[in-house]
mmCIF file of C-alpha atoms in Angstrom:
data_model
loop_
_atom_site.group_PDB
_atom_site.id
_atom_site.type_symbol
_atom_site.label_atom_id
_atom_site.label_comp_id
_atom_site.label_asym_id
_atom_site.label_seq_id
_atom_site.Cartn_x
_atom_site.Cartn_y
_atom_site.Cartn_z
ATOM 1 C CA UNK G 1 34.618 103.391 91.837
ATOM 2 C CA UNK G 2 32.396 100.201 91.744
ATOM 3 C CA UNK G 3 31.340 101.262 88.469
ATOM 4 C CA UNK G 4 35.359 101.709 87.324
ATOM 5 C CA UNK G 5 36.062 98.396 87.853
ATOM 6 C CA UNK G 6 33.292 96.661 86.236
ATOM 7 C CA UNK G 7 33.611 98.275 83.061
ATOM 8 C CA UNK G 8 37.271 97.654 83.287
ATOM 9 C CA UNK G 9 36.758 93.735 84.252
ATOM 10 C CA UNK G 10 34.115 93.601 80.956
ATOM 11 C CA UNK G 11 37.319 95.188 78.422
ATOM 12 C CA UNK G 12 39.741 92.832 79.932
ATOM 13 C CA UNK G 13 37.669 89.946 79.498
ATOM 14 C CA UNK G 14 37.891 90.211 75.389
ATOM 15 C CA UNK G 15 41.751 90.469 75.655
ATOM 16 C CA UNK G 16 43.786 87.512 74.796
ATOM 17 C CA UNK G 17 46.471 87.254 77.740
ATOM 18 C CA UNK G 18 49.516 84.848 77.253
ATOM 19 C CA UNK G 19 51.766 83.950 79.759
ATOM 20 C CA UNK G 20 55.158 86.079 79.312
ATOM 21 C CA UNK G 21 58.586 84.013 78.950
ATOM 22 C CA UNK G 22 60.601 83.015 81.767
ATOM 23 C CA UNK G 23 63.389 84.976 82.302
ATOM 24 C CA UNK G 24 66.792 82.493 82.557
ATOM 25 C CA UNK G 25 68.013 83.027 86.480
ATOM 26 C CA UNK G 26 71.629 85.099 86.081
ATOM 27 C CA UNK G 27 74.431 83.702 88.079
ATOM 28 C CA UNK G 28 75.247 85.505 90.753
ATOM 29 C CA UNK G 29 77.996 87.967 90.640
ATOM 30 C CA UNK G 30 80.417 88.568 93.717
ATOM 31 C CA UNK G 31 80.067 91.631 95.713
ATOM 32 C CA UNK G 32 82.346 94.631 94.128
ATOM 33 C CA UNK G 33 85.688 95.002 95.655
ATOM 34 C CA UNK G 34 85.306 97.873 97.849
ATOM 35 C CA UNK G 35 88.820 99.081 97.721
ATOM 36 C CA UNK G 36 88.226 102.371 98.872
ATOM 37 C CA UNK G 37 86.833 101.318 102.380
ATOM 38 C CA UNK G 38 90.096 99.395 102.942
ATOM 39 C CA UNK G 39 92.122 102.508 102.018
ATOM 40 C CA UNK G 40 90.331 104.836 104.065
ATOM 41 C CA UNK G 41 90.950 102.246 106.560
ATOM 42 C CA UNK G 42 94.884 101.540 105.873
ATOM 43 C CA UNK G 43 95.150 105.837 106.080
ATOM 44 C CA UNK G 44 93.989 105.916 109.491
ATOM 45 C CA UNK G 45 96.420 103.809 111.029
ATOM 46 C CA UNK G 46 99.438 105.402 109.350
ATOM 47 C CA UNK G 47 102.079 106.026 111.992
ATOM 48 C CA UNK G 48 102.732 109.363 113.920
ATOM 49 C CA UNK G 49 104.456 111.643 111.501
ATOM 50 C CA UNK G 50 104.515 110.470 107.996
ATOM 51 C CA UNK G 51 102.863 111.994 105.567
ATOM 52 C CA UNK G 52 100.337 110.175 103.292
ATOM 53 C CA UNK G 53 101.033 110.345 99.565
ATOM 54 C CA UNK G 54 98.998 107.720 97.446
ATOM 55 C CA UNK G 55 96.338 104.999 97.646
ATOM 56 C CA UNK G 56 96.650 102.029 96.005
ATOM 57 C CA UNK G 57 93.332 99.903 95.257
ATOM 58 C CA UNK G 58 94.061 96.011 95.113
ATOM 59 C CA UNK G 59 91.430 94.431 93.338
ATOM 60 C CA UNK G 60 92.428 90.499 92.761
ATOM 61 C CA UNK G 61 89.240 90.615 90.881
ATOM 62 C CA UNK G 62 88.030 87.292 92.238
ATOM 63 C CA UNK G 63 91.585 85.712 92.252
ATOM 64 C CA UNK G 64 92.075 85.950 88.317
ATOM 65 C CA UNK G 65 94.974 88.887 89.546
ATOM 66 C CA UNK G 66 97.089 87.279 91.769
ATOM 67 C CA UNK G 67 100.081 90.674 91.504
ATOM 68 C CA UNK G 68 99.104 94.018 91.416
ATOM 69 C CA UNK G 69 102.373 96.280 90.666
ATOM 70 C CA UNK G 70 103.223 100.215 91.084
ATOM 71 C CA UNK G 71 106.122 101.931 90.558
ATOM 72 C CA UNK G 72 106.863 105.408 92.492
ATOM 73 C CA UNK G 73 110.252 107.509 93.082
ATOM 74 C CA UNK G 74 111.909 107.057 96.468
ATOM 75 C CA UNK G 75 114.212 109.955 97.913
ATOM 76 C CA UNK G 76 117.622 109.139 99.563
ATOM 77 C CA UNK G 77 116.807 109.626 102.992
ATOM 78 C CA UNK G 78 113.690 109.364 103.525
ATOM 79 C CA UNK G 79 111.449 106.467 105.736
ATOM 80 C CA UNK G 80 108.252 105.220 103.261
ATOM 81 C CA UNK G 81 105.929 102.892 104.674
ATOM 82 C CA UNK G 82 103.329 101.281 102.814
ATOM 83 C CA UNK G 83 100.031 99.916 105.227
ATOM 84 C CA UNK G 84 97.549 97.175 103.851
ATOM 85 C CA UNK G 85 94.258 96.737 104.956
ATOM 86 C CA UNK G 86 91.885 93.775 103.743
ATOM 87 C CA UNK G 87 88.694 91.793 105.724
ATOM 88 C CA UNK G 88 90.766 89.920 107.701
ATOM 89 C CA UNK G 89 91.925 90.953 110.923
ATOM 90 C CA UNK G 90 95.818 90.158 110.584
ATOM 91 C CA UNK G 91 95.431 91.163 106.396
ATOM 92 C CA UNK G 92 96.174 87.407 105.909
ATOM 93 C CA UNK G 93 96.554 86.572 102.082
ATOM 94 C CA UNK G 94 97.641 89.510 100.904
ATOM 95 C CA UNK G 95 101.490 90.736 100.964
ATOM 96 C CA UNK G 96 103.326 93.953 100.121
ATOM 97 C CA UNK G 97 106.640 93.936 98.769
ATOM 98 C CA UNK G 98 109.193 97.100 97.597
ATOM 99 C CA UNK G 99 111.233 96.190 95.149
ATOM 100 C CA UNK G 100 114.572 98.319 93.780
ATOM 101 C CA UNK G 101 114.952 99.440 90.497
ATOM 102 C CA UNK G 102 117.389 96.027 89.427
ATOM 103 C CA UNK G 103 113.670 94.302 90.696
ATOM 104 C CA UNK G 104 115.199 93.097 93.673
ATOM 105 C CA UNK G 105 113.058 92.675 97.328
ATOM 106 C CA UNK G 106 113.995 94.903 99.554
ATOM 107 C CA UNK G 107 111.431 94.394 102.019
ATOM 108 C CA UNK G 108 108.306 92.142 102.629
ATOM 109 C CA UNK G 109 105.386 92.622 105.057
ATOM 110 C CA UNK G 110 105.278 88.510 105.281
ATOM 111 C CA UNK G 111 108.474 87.363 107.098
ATOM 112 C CA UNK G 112 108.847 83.888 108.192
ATOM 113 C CA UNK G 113 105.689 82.806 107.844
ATOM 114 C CA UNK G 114 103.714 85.714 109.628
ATOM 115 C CA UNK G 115 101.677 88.732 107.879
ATOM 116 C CA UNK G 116 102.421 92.611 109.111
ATOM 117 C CA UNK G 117 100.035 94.587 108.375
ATOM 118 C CA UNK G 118 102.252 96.481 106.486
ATOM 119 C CA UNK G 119 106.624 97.329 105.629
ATOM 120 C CA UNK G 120 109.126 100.217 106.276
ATOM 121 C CA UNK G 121 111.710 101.081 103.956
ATOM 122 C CA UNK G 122 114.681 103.588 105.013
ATOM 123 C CA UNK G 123 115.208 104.910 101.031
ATOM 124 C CA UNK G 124 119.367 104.975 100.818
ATOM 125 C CA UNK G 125 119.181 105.867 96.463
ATOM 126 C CA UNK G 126 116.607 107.840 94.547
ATOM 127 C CA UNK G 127 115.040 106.171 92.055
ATOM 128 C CA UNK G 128 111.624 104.298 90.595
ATOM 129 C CA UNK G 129 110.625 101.543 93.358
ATOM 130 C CA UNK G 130 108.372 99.136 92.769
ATOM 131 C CA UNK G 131 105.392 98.140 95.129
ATOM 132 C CA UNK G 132 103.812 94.967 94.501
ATOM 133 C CA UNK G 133 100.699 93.159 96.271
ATOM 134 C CA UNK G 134 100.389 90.369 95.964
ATOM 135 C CA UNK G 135 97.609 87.694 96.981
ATOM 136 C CA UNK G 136 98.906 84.253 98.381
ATOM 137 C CA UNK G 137 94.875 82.715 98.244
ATOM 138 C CA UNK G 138 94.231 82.162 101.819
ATOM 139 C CA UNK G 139 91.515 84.816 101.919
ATOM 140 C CA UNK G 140 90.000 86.934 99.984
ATOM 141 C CA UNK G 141 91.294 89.132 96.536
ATOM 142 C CA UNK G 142 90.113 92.466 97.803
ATOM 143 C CA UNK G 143 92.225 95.200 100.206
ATOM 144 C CA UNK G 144 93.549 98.776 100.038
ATOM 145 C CA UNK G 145 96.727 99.788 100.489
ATOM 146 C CA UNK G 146 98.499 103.431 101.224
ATOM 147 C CA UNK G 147 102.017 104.628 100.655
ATOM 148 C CA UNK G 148 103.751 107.494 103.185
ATOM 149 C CA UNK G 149 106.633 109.429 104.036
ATOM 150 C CA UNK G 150 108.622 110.931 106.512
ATOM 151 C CA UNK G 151 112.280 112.809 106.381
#
């Protein structure tokens, strides 16, 4: 082995090393939005008896998406619920609002100055709804949020 490296040490001794470039530092990117995690989390505290139908990811992709909008159909009769979910405790910054088909709010999970962590909506007309998140900048632009149902 002694041997090895001596004859090794003798061949790199005739090679002409240079220094390689720098390499420019990268800025550093923000952690990905992990939208998924804050689903997962919204779907287990849906209430007793509704049924889960879609998950919405809400990526604010660093604040340059302030609204995130959805449309889905609403049946006459039945109670929808939509549940958010983001890294702060009481979901502050981020707000859920249905709106009708005319674009009007119907309902808001921020009322009077205080964030719910989510809305119910007793559907009286079928017809598109809109869902809208949107982030107010007092935390974060990354949460999860998960539409259900019950008759």
């Amino acid at each position: 082995m002694m041997v090895l490296n001596l004859i090794l040490s003798f061949f790199l001794s005739f090679t002409n090393v240079s220094p390689t470039t720098p390499v420019k530092a990268e800025a550093v990117k923000p952690m990905a939005c992990n939208t998924k995690a804050f689903t997962d989390a919204a779907i287990s505290k849906l209430p007793r008896g509704y049924t889960f139908l879609k998950a919405y990811p809400i990526d604010g992709r660093g604040g340059s998406r302030k609204t995130i909008k959805y449309s889905y159909i609403f049946s006459k009769n039945s109670t929808y619920t939509v549940r958010l979910k983001n890294s702060h405790p009481k979901n502050v910054g981020v707000i859920v609002s249905i709106m009708n088909s005319r674009r009007k709010k119907i309902a808001s999970s921020y009322v009077k100055g205080k964030y719910y962590p989510g809305l119910g909506y007793k559907c009286g007309a079928t017809g598109i709804y809109y869902i809208t998140f949107r982030f107010d900048g007092k935390h974060d632009y990354c949460a999860g949020g998960v539409l259900a149902f019950k008759r």
